[in-house]
Amino acid sequence: MILCFPEKLLVVTVATKDTDGFRRFMRSAKHFNYTVLGRSQKWNGGDYMSAPGGGQKVRLLKAALEKMKNADQIILFIDSYDVVFASSPKELLKKFQQSKHRVVFSSETLIWPDRHLEDKHPHVREGNRFLGSGGFIGYLPNIKEMVANWTGEDNESDQLFFTKIYIDPAKRKSINITLDSKCRLFQNLHGALDEVVLKFEDSRVRARNVLYDTLPVIIHGNGPTKLQINYLGNYIPNAWTFETGCTVCHEDLYSLKESEYPLVMIGIFIQQPTPFVTVFFERLLKLQYPKNRLKLFIYNQEAHHGPQVSSFQQNHGSLYQDIKVMGPKEEIDATADLCRNDKDCDYFFSLNIEVVLKNENTLKILIEQNLPIVAPMITRAGRLWSNFWGALSGDGYYARSEDYVDIVQGQRVGVWNVPYVSSVYLVKASLLRSALKDYELFNSPILDPDMAYCHNVRNKGIFMYVTNMHTFGRILSTENYQTTHLHNDLWQIFENPVLMLLAALPCPDVYWFPIFSDVACNHLVEEMEHYGKWSGGGNVDTRIQGGYENVPTIDIHMNQVNFEKEWQKFLLEYIAPITEKMYPGYYTKAQFDLAFVVRYKKDEQPSLKPHHDASTFTINIALNQVGLDYQGGGCRFLRYDCSVQAPRKGWALMHPGRLTHYHEGLPTTGGVRYIAVSFVDP
């Protein structure tokens, strides 16, 4: 019978900085009630991620053990920045005692730092053969004996020191050392990534070694596996489970007080021609955060958007504590310096112009998370593209993590430690003045600015997070944005579609629903007036087949302004789904011969006589506002004696064209009225 006494176990680690990794380690230790003794000193142990080092850990361990006298004391010596506990002290002690040795080291598949010592390692019947110094457990007297002869420098190799003890048969026997070859206690990830998977069980998550079918108690992201331990730490031991969702997302939150809002510097980046810039600034104005606690700088590399930036600065700049516009000749790293060098700046909020930030509370939500760097998850309509990467490839580019699709699609909701964020994220200014103060964050000879930024952040051991706990918005595609039209945003229906479904029934089989924004309506009218070639309103019309129009209007056809492909896309993507919902059993391909914008004026053509449309169904979209832009107008369906006399701007009327819905255009009595008409499925 094996007796386990968790009170005899003491965890010893060396923590020279209170890093994100150390806080994660302590959170997992606290979850299982481990007793942890840490030593906080400046690190002198070298950069042992890329070269041998870590001797300072042995020196500090030796000093700590000298004060301990209890021979029954069990010591777990473990790294902390890249380690999480997956189970309890009771399980750890049980597995340790089952080893029937006084000291058990973690094991590795790879030998390091001296491969010439390979032949001197004892062979094992099954499992890993080589010692890993990042974790070991043993009785106090045995560990004291093991480190007693350490006289090395702080930057010498602890791995080599312990390896030489282990491969010496006499010392190995005297101290009674063995390796945890099958990873029952310790799982080192370096060289074993393909062996380790997540195991979800009963509101808890473990790492399972599929090669040896074991459940390690301690998971160590040693060497170049920091991103993998970050991924596993999103779940282990119970950070996120299928039963509970995220269990840590509401811990350590920052409480925003209205009288003490932090000062946020918002950096707005315009790096290429982008659609809907005017709408971007309208959304910025609606951001729910005191404007006197916001400083703006706009980094504009695109001359095309200069007028929009100037208009915003002139009309609204006085609302903010400060606003600064930077041109393409200035370095992008200067943007971070503005916050870094401003003693009042508490946060730096980076926001690319192509981000459609629809959640007005985004900034508050991110600040409340109280994380070093956190991004709101945004996606691209109809695609799996987002502003974060779940993993990296071997050369540092995008790779898809196992959970990426579930996170993007909202099947897993939480706050996720990820290796890359872009487009929109919040950074604590204290980081820019401390861990990141010496960096040119965005500069790299081989990486683009976002990748360089994330690379530099990762190298400092700083965690980046993305949250999908709220719906924040989306990101626009800029790949095929052209600037050759008066209103270029109208041509974005292929690249950046948005769908709205909300319908009313003002008359029998007549449906009324919003479809265009005010801006879209304005742009379509202005585009037509800019083209200017309105028809004369006569029966002879060479633009249509046969050259004769029975019910003529003063109009411009979509194909005259080269907009017919975009209009076809609009009908197919937006109108067809509504048609099929409202007229069950009818399926449309959204074909049309005639699609046009009509202009009604009191002294030009104020109304339209009763008629049927040459269509299966007709779409009629009001492009301006009754009472403000014109008086009168509307549509009357004679069979039902039913009129829509106050059509709302941006709303569409959809009705059958032939047989039943004989209708007329009611007189426009003042101003100018515009409507967009489509005869669908002629």
XYZ file of C-alpha atoms in Angstrom, residues 10-679:
670
model
C 7.221 21.369 -1.393
C 7.469 22.863 -4.876
C 10.653 24.852 -5.426
C 11.058 27.061 -8.478
C 13.185 29.985 -9.585
C 11.174 32.995 -10.711
C 13.282 36.041 -11.466
C 10.353 37.972 -12.990
C 6.609 38.034 -12.459
C 5.851 37.065 -16.060
C 2.645 35.952 -17.753
C 4.050 32.436 -17.756
C 4.785 32.500 -14.040
C 1.279 33.735 -13.258
C -0.139 30.870 -15.329
C 2.078 28.427 -13.402
C 0.914 29.801 -10.053
C -2.733 29.703 -11.125
C -2.464 25.987 -11.914
C -0.546 25.368 -8.651
C -3.203 27.190 -6.651
C -5.939 25.202 -8.388
C -4.451 21.971 -6.984
C -3.215 23.444 -3.667
C 0.505 22.975 -4.298
C 2.793 24.717 -1.805
C 5.308 26.725 -3.819
C 8.603 28.231 -2.659
C 10.013 30.722 -5.170
C 13.167 32.780 -5.246
C 12.917 36.221 -6.809
C 16.308 37.449 -7.999
C 17.748 38.999 -11.117
C 18.443 36.328 -13.702
C 22.125 35.681 -14.432
C 21.741 32.200 -15.837
C 22.212 33.020 -19.507
C 19.894 32.517 -22.455
C 19.494 28.771 -22.113
C 16.749 28.654 -24.744
C 19.419 28.884 -27.436
C 22.598 27.974 -25.543
C 23.524 26.037 -22.383
C 22.861 27.933 -19.160
C 20.700 27.862 -16.063
C 23.371 27.313 -13.447
C 21.859 30.019 -11.296
C 18.892 27.713 -10.711
C 21.185 25.089 -9.158
C 22.900 27.663 -6.958
C 19.582 29.008 -5.676
C 18.227 25.495 -5.120
C 21.319 24.529 -3.168
C 20.982 27.605 -0.982
C 17.285 26.961 -0.343
C 17.845 23.327 0.624
C 20.519 24.178 3.190
C 17.830 25.639 5.445
C 15.690 22.489 5.311
C 16.199 19.628 7.791
C 13.238 17.242 7.509
C 14.486 14.026 5.921
C 10.931 13.068 4.892
C 10.485 16.288 2.949
C 9.832 15.697 -0.749
C 11.064 18.402 -3.097
C 9.661 19.065 -6.550
C 12.066 21.332 -8.415
C 10.484 22.667 -11.564
C 10.760 25.459 -14.082
C 7.809 27.807 -13.903
C 7.537 30.176 -16.888
C 6.613 27.373 -19.279
C 5.017 24.835 -16.946
C 1.446 23.989 -15.918
C 0.176 21.459 -13.403
C -2.389 19.042 -14.825
C -3.215 17.128 -11.650
C -2.947 17.050 -7.885
C -0.060 16.556 -5.433
C -1.706 13.279 -4.401
C -1.400 11.831 -7.906
C 2.134 13.177 -8.296
C 3.294 11.598 -5.025
C 1.603 8.301 -5.808
C 3.372 8.042 -9.154
C 6.667 9.142 -7.589
C 6.498 6.447 -4.936
C 5.545 3.848 -7.534
C 8.880 4.572 -9.235
C 10.643 3.074 -6.175
C 13.504 5.554 -6.485
C 14.550 8.466 -4.300
C 14.928 10.963 -7.171
C 13.019 10.977 -10.465
C 13.964 13.271 -13.351
C 11.833 14.185 -16.325
C 12.883 12.527 -19.564
C 13.440 13.649 -23.137
C 13.685 12.046 -26.544
C 16.563 14.361 -27.513
C 19.969 14.637 -25.891
C 21.189 18.106 -25.021
C 23.561 19.967 -24.695
C 26.339 17.408 -25.410
C 25.318 14.727 -27.887
C 28.684 12.989 -27.437
C 27.404 11.672 -24.109
C 24.657 9.630 -25.775
C 26.383 6.265 -25.456
C 26.911 6.761 -21.720
C 23.193 7.008 -20.964
C 21.687 3.811 -19.562
C 19.336 2.014 -21.911
C 15.696 1.778 -20.895
C 13.305 -1.022 -21.712
C 10.680 1.393 -23.020
C 10.418 5.141 -23.148
C 12.699 8.158 -23.297
C 16.350 7.614 -22.547
C 17.705 11.093 -21.848
C 17.490 13.307 -18.783
C 15.630 16.606 -18.707
C 16.720 19.049 -16.010
C 13.571 21.190 -16.144
C 11.794 19.023 -13.589
C 12.664 16.466 -10.957
C 11.223 15.203 -7.682
C 12.955 13.536 -4.753
C 13.597 13.305 -1.056
C 15.435 16.181 0.540
C 18.604 14.271 1.595
C 19.069 12.776 -1.853
C 18.627 16.082 -3.662
C 21.006 17.757 -1.187
C 23.588 15.106 -2.006
C 22.994 15.633 -5.732
C 23.656 19.407 -5.680
C 26.265 19.432 -2.931
C 29.185 19.586 -5.363
C 27.826 22.426 -7.504
C 30.495 25.146 -7.775
C 29.709 26.345 -11.289
C 28.952 29.811 -12.580
C 25.395 31.081 -12.978
C 25.594 30.859 -16.752
C 26.866 27.279 -16.851
C 24.593 24.414 -17.877
C 22.385 22.864 -15.222
C 21.355 20.259 -17.785
C 24.950 19.153 -18.296
C 25.604 19.128 -14.545
C 22.685 16.797 -13.789
C 23.375 14.670 -16.885
C 26.923 13.934 -15.751
C 25.624 12.842 -12.363
C 23.034 10.577 -13.989
C 25.433 8.880 -16.419
C 27.914 8.172 -13.598
C 26.841 4.692 -12.409
C 28.158 5.209 -8.883
C 26.467 8.546 -8.350
C 23.272 7.321 -9.969
C 23.165 4.412 -7.533
C 24.212 6.440 -4.490
C 21.578 9.111 -5.019
C 19.108 6.514 -6.350
C 18.123 8.397 -9.529
C 15.846 7.229 -12.322
C 14.061 8.818 -15.260
C 10.341 9.183 -15.762
C 10.800 7.504 -19.137
C 7.114 7.020 -19.955
C 6.086 10.534 -18.911
C 3.878 9.493 -16.017
C 4.953 12.460 -13.889
C 6.562 14.914 -16.327
C 5.861 15.662 -19.963
C 8.559 17.619 -21.774
C 7.143 18.811 -25.075
C 10.382 19.312 -26.986
C 10.722 16.422 -29.419
C 7.365 14.992 -28.351
C 4.728 17.286 -29.849
C 3.194 14.511 -31.931
C 2.811 12.360 -28.828
C 0.709 14.805 -26.777
C -3.010 15.482 -27.203
C -5.687 17.099 -25.060
C -8.001 14.750 -23.191
C -11.328 16.233 -22.075
C -12.964 14.454 -19.170
C -15.619 15.442 -16.601
C -15.157 19.231 -16.543
C -11.404 18.807 -16.569
C -8.660 18.656 -19.188
C -5.491 16.549 -19.184
C -2.603 16.119 -21.569
C -2.320 12.535 -22.743
C 0.834 10.939 -24.067
C -0.543 8.680 -26.778
C 2.779 6.873 -27.291
C 2.880 5.524 -23.741
C -0.817 5.996 -22.885
C 0.006 8.045 -19.813
C -1.477 11.176 -18.208
C 1.452 13.337 -17.056
C 0.977 15.460 -13.952
C 3.281 18.285 -15.060
C 3.507 19.712 -18.593
C 6.693 21.550 -19.549
C 7.096 23.579 -22.752
C 10.860 23.249 -22.759
C 13.090 24.586 -25.506
C 11.309 25.840 -28.635
C 7.839 24.658 -27.570
C 6.596 27.822 -25.832
C 3.711 28.236 -28.267
C 2.578 24.653 -27.670
C 2.476 25.075 -23.893
C 0.538 28.308 -24.449
C -1.992 26.374 -26.496
C -2.291 23.587 -23.920
C -2.523 26.178 -21.148
C -5.710 27.506 -22.734
C -7.326 24.307 -21.463
C -5.225 22.625 -18.745
C -6.174 22.016 -16.000
C -9.688 23.463 -16.379
C -9.313 26.868 -18.024
C -11.839 25.815 -20.664
C -13.965 22.675 -20.771
C -16.928 21.581 -22.846
C -19.095 21.413 -19.744
C -18.221 24.778 -18.161
C -16.822 26.869 -21.010
C -14.197 29.369 -19.883
C -13.622 29.209 -16.131
C -10.877 31.860 -15.900
C -12.257 34.576 -18.173
C -13.774 36.523 -15.285
C -10.734 36.367 -13.008
C -8.522 39.378 -12.251
C -10.715 41.794 -14.187
C -10.078 45.535 -14.098
C -12.968 47.516 -12.669
C -13.618 50.605 -14.766
C -14.736 53.601 -12.724
C -16.341 56.473 -14.578
C -14.338 59.041 -12.638
C -11.037 57.267 -13.336
C -11.111 56.142 -16.948
C -7.588 55.273 -18.144
C -6.122 57.451 -20.887
C -6.101 55.547 -24.168
C -4.116 56.490 -27.234
C -5.815 55.150 -30.356
C -3.579 54.576 -33.346
C -5.498 54.459 -36.622
C -3.548 52.948 -39.504
C -4.427 53.614 -43.153
C -2.006 51.667 -45.335
C -3.922 51.081 -48.579
C -7.096 52.281 -50.355
C -9.954 51.003 -48.219
C -13.754 51.049 -48.638
C -16.153 52.715 -46.204
C -13.604 55.033 -44.561
C -16.278 57.634 -43.847
C -18.344 54.978 -42.069
C -15.244 53.927 -40.090
C -14.961 57.417 -38.633
C -18.690 57.487 -37.900
C -18.277 54.303 -35.845
C -15.241 55.751 -34.096
C -17.373 58.661 -32.926
C -19.904 56.195 -31.464
C -17.286 54.352 -29.396
C -18.596 54.313 -25.820
C -15.624 55.872 -24.045
C -15.123 59.438 -22.771
C -13.539 61.364 -25.632
C -11.634 63.560 -23.207
C -9.773 60.389 -22.166
C -8.812 59.541 -25.741
C -5.884 60.745 -27.797
C -5.903 59.925 -31.495
C -3.177 59.683 -34.024
C -3.892 58.762 -37.610
C -1.073 57.199 -39.595
C -2.139 57.762 -43.200
C -0.036 56.292 -46.000
C -2.766 56.650 -48.645
C -3.258 60.040 -50.307
C -6.667 58.930 -51.626
C -8.044 59.095 -48.071
C -6.494 62.441 -47.197
C -9.767 64.404 -47.620
C -11.678 62.005 -45.361
C -9.022 62.233 -42.662
C -8.933 66.022 -42.902
C -12.717 66.227 -42.724
C -12.818 64.102 -39.584
C -10.013 66.067 -37.947
C -11.626 69.397 -38.772
C -15.172 68.467 -37.757
C -14.545 66.288 -34.724
C -10.929 66.688 -33.595
C -11.885 69.122 -30.825
C -13.911 66.383 -29.092
C -10.764 64.464 -28.193
C -7.990 65.319 -25.757
C -5.598 65.408 -28.692
C -5.444 64.383 -32.343
C -2.380 64.043 -34.532
C -2.067 63.022 -38.184
C 1.133 61.360 -39.377
C 2.142 60.924 -42.998
C 3.921 58.169 -44.927
C 7.375 59.695 -44.404
C 7.286 58.938 -40.676
C 8.345 55.575 -39.240
C 5.571 53.279 -38.068
C 7.463 52.634 -34.818
C 7.012 56.304 -33.980
C 3.351 55.500 -33.337
C 4.221 53.307 -30.344
C 6.664 55.958 -29.154
C 3.824 58.470 -28.868
C 2.267 56.374 -26.102
C 5.567 55.114 -24.664
C 6.848 58.658 -24.146
C 3.564 60.059 -22.860
C 3.553 59.569 -19.076
C -0.237 59.927 -19.005
C -0.867 57.178 -21.587
C -2.269 54.034 -19.958
C -3.157 51.992 -23.050
C -2.303 51.909 -26.728
C -5.236 50.806 -28.930
C -4.112 49.848 -32.432
C -6.911 50.001 -35.001
C -6.573 49.406 -38.731
C -8.910 51.334 -41.017
C -10.352 48.155 -42.546
C -11.790 47.048 -39.182
C -15.583 47.369 -38.893
C -15.916 47.746 -35.128
C -19.657 47.413 -34.563
C -19.532 46.809 -30.806
C -19.504 50.296 -29.272
C -18.216 48.913 -25.947
C -15.158 47.201 -27.427
C -12.609 49.442 -25.735
C -14.220 49.060 -22.315
C -14.427 45.278 -22.713
C -10.745 44.984 -23.615
C -9.576 47.206 -20.750
C -11.633 45.190 -18.272
C -9.840 41.992 -19.325
C -6.698 43.383 -17.633
C -4.344 41.533 -19.979
C -0.987 42.668 -21.406
C -2.127 42.491 -25.025
C -5.663 41.548 -26.010
C -7.504 41.634 -29.329
C -11.232 41.433 -30.025
C -11.861 38.612 -32.487
C -13.105 39.880 -35.828
C -13.754 37.833 -38.937
C -14.347 38.293 -42.642
C -17.904 37.673 -43.826
C -18.471 34.130 -45.086
C -14.879 33.012 -44.494
C -12.747 31.469 -41.756
C -10.361 34.403 -41.928
C -9.826 36.239 -38.630
C -7.378 38.623 -36.992
C -5.524 35.940 -35.012
C -3.522 32.792 -35.668
C -3.929 29.751 -33.468
C -0.495 28.363 -34.327
C 2.647 29.092 -36.340
C 4.370 27.078 -39.035
C 8.018 26.132 -38.709
C 9.080 29.290 -40.552
C 6.894 31.542 -38.419
C 3.883 31.950 -40.693
C 0.241 30.941 -40.332
C -0.711 27.448 -39.225
C -4.169 26.292 -38.155
C -4.516 25.084 -34.585
C -6.855 22.234 -33.727
C -9.322 24.626 -32.110
C -9.117 27.499 -34.621
C -12.335 26.770 -36.534
C -14.326 26.206 -33.332
C -13.135 29.548 -31.941
C -13.864 31.468 -35.147
C -17.308 29.913 -35.454
C -18.108 30.504 -31.788
C -18.255 26.841 -30.812
C -15.601 27.550 -28.168
C -15.964 30.894 -26.422
C -13.340 32.386 -24.147
C -10.093 34.338 -23.945
C -7.305 32.566 -25.811
C -3.525 32.784 -25.592
C -2.407 32.961 -29.245
C 0.886 33.607 -31.079
C -0.348 36.315 -33.436
C -2.917 39.111 -33.454
C -3.410 41.873 -35.976
C -5.666 44.685 -37.173
C -7.082 45.652 -33.764
C -5.636 45.079 -30.282
C -5.057 46.807 -26.937
C -1.608 47.049 -25.289
C -0.792 48.148 -21.758
C 1.436 51.214 -21.949
C 3.489 49.866 -19.036
C 4.732 47.125 -21.379
C 5.933 49.702 -23.897
C 7.943 51.377 -21.146
C 9.367 48.171 -19.663
C 9.697 44.849 -21.475
C 9.224 46.414 -24.916
C 11.034 49.705 -24.379
C 14.148 48.813 -26.390
C 12.359 47.381 -29.381
C 11.596 48.750 -32.787
C 8.421 46.794 -32.554
C 7.262 46.863 -36.156
C 10.574 46.639 -37.996
C 12.079 43.511 -39.526
C 14.134 42.885 -42.667
C 12.031 39.833 -43.564
C 8.634 40.195 -41.819
C 5.736 42.560 -42.408
C 5.000 45.015 -39.559
C 2.292 42.931 -37.845
C 4.390 39.760 -37.938
C 7.467 41.644 -36.748
C 5.473 43.104 -33.867
C 4.172 39.717 -32.719
C 7.600 38.118 -33.168
C 9.192 40.743 -30.921
C 6.453 40.382 -28.317
C 6.787 36.574 -28.250
C 10.552 36.828 -27.847
C 9.992 38.777 -24.640
C 7.741 36.057 -23.225
C 4.701 38.345 -23.297
C 1.368 36.655 -23.906
C -1.077 37.871 -26.539
C -4.757 37.057 -26.216
C -7.842 37.143 -28.397
C -11.359 37.183 -26.956
C -14.506 35.952 -28.684
C -16.723 36.368 -25.629
C -18.574 39.171 -27.427
C -19.439 39.923 -31.044
C -17.168 42.793 -32.032
C -17.430 43.215 -35.783
C -15.706 42.189 -38.971
C -12.864 43.151 -41.228
C -13.096 44.389 -44.793
C -11.332 42.969 -47.800
C -9.196 45.583 -49.566
C -7.720 43.330 -52.240
C -9.800 44.509 -55.202
C -10.738 48.007 -54.107
C -10.618 50.410 -57.055
C -10.569 54.208 -56.836
C -11.744 55.070 -60.362
C -15.413 55.851 -59.576
C -17.019 58.794 -57.863
C -18.275 56.519 -55.061
C -16.034 53.460 -55.096
C -17.744 51.781 -52.132
C -20.738 50.866 -54.313
C -18.556 48.416 -56.224
C -17.718 46.446 -53.037
C -20.669 44.078 -53.117
C -18.474 41.163 -54.247
C -15.711 41.748 -51.721
C -17.581 43.055 -48.684
C -21.214 41.930 -48.614
C -23.515 42.522 -45.661
C -26.983 40.949 -45.390
C -30.013 42.283 -43.506
C -33.284 40.334 -43.202
C -36.286 42.127 -41.704
C -39.582 42.308 -43.555
C -43.013 43.910 -43.055
C -46.243 43.377 -45.043
C -47.825 46.781 -45.871
C -50.101 45.342 -48.605
C -51.119 41.814 -49.663
C -48.066 39.961 -51.024
C -46.043 43.189 -50.832
C -43.005 43.002 -48.589
C -41.067 45.913 -47.174
C -37.600 45.575 -45.661
C -34.383 47.589 -45.086
C -31.599 46.850 -47.528
C -29.374 49.931 -48.071
C -27.646 52.249 -45.622
C -28.082 56.011 -45.952
C -24.571 56.247 -47.326
C -25.237 53.609 -49.988
C -28.405 55.435 -51.057
C -26.594 58.758 -51.257
C -23.735 57.317 -53.228
C -25.987 55.603 -55.758
C -27.930 58.832 -56.375
C -24.740 60.874 -56.643
C -23.211 58.314 -58.988
C -26.208 58.584 -61.317
C -26.292 62.385 -61.206
C -22.550 62.419 -61.845
C -23.156 60.281 -64.950
C -25.971 62.650 -65.827
C -27.405 61.055 -68.974
C -31.036 60.750 -67.879
C -33.503 59.398 -70.422
C -36.099 61.754 -71.862
C -39.069 59.796 -70.530
C -40.458 59.074 -74.027
C -41.807 55.817 -75.435
C -38.906 55.465 -77.881
C -35.966 54.003 -75.981
C -33.000 52.545 -77.880
C -31.534 51.110 -74.669
C -34.069 48.283 -74.505
C -34.862 45.396 -76.790
C -37.367 46.447 -79.460
C -36.669 50.131 -78.820
C -40.138 50.890 -77.385
C -41.099 51.507 -73.730
C -44.807 51.272 -72.940
C -44.501 52.909 -69.498
C -41.496 55.211 -69.765
C -39.701 56.874 -66.844
C -36.847 59.333 -66.584
C -34.071 56.987 -65.590
C -30.507 55.704 -65.984
C -29.915 51.975 -66.392
C -27.379 50.157 -64.232
C -25.484 48.974 -67.291
C -24.932 52.579 -68.370
C -22.682 53.138 -65.330
C -21.119 49.662 -65.602
C -22.887 48.481 -62.452
C -24.912 45.568 -63.781
C -22.576 42.819 -62.461
C -22.621 44.303 -58.984
C -26.396 44.691 -59.148
C -26.819 41.079 -60.215
C -24.692 40.042 -57.220
C -26.819 42.207 -54.947
C -30.063 40.647 -56.203
C -28.716 37.117 -55.947
C -27.092 37.424 -52.519
C -29.554 39.716 -50.751
C -32.895 39.720 -52.529
C -33.166 36.072 -53.609
C -33.071 34.666 -50.014
C -35.840 37.046 -48.973
C -37.890 36.170 -52.051
C -37.641 32.455 -51.332
C -38.646 33.054 -47.725
C -41.606 35.320 -48.478
C -42.879 33.463 -51.563
C -42.456 29.791 -50.536
C -41.914 27.392 -53.404
C -40.571 30.034 -55.779
C -36.838 29.935 -56.509
C -35.199 32.747 -58.393
C -31.925 33.094 -60.239
C -32.321 36.886 -59.905
C -32.105 37.490 -63.647
C -33.102 40.879 -65.028
C -33.286 42.749 -68.310
C -34.106 46.083 -66.731
C -32.596 47.591 -63.597
C -32.469 51.359 -63.311
C -32.684 54.434 -61.095
C -35.784 56.585 -61.647
C -35.983 60.327 -60.973
C -39.340 61.971 -60.168
C -39.791 65.766 -60.154
C -42.965 67.821 -59.954
C -42.078 69.765 -63.128
C -40.400 66.839 -64.950
C -42.168 63.519 -64.378
C -44.031 63.551 -61.061
C -45.870 60.209 -61.269
C -46.452 57.028 -63.238
C -49.704 55.757 -64.702
C -51.206 52.394 -63.647
C -49.319 49.443 -65.155
C -48.001 45.926 -64.753
C -44.257 45.321 -64.609
C -42.479 43.044 -67.093
C -41.289 40.793 -64.278
C -42.157 37.897 -62.036
C -41.443 40.187 -59.129
C -40.181 43.736 -58.775
C -37.812 45.425 -56.354
C -38.310 49.140 -55.693
C -35.798 50.789 -53.327
C -36.316 54.312 -51.949
C -33.028 56.214 -52.290
C -33.911 59.405 -50.437
C -36.150 60.607 -47.643
C -39.766 61.717 -47.938
C -40.475 65.003 -46.201
C -36.830 66.034 -46.301
C -35.769 65.524 -49.921
C -39.202 65.472 -51.557
C -42.931 65.610 -50.847
C -45.623 63.220 -52.020
C -44.704 60.074 -53.895
C -45.347 56.443 -53.061
C -46.885 53.423 -54.706
C -50.576 52.366 -54.894
C -51.743 48.835 -55.683
C -55.132 49.260 -57.359
C -56.496 45.707 -56.920
C -56.138 45.995 -53.130
C -56.654 49.755 -52.850
C -53.483 49.756 -50.718
C -50.772 52.403 -50.813
C -47.263 52.813 -49.427
C -47.141 56.598 -49.259
C -44.115 57.184 -47.037
C -41.408 54.816 -48.296
C -38.440 54.788 -45.933
C -35.007 55.619 -47.275
C -33.006 52.467 -47.921
C -36.060 50.200 -47.689
C -37.184 48.006 -50.562
C -40.700 47.154 -51.715
C -40.915 43.683 -53.215
C -44.114 42.703 -55.061
C -45.293 40.471 -57.929
C -44.939 42.137 -61.303
C -47.607 40.601 -63.523
C -51.344 39.850 -63.206
C -52.226 40.686 -59.591
C -50.281 43.778 -58.621
C -51.440 46.441 -61.046
C -49.948 49.628 -59.550
C -49.195 53.299 -60.099
C -46.584 55.806 -58.934
C -48.205 58.484 -56.777
C -47.400 62.129 -57.623
C -44.259 63.773 -56.292
C -45.429 67.222 -55.282
C -42.109 68.835 -54.397
C -38.354 68.199 -54.423
C -36.738 65.272 -56.223
C -37.495 61.614 -55.510
C -35.169 58.753 -56.519
C -35.910 55.031 -56.559
C -33.933 52.012 -57.759
C -36.111 49.558 -59.704
C -35.399 45.988 -60.827
C -37.680 43.814 -62.954
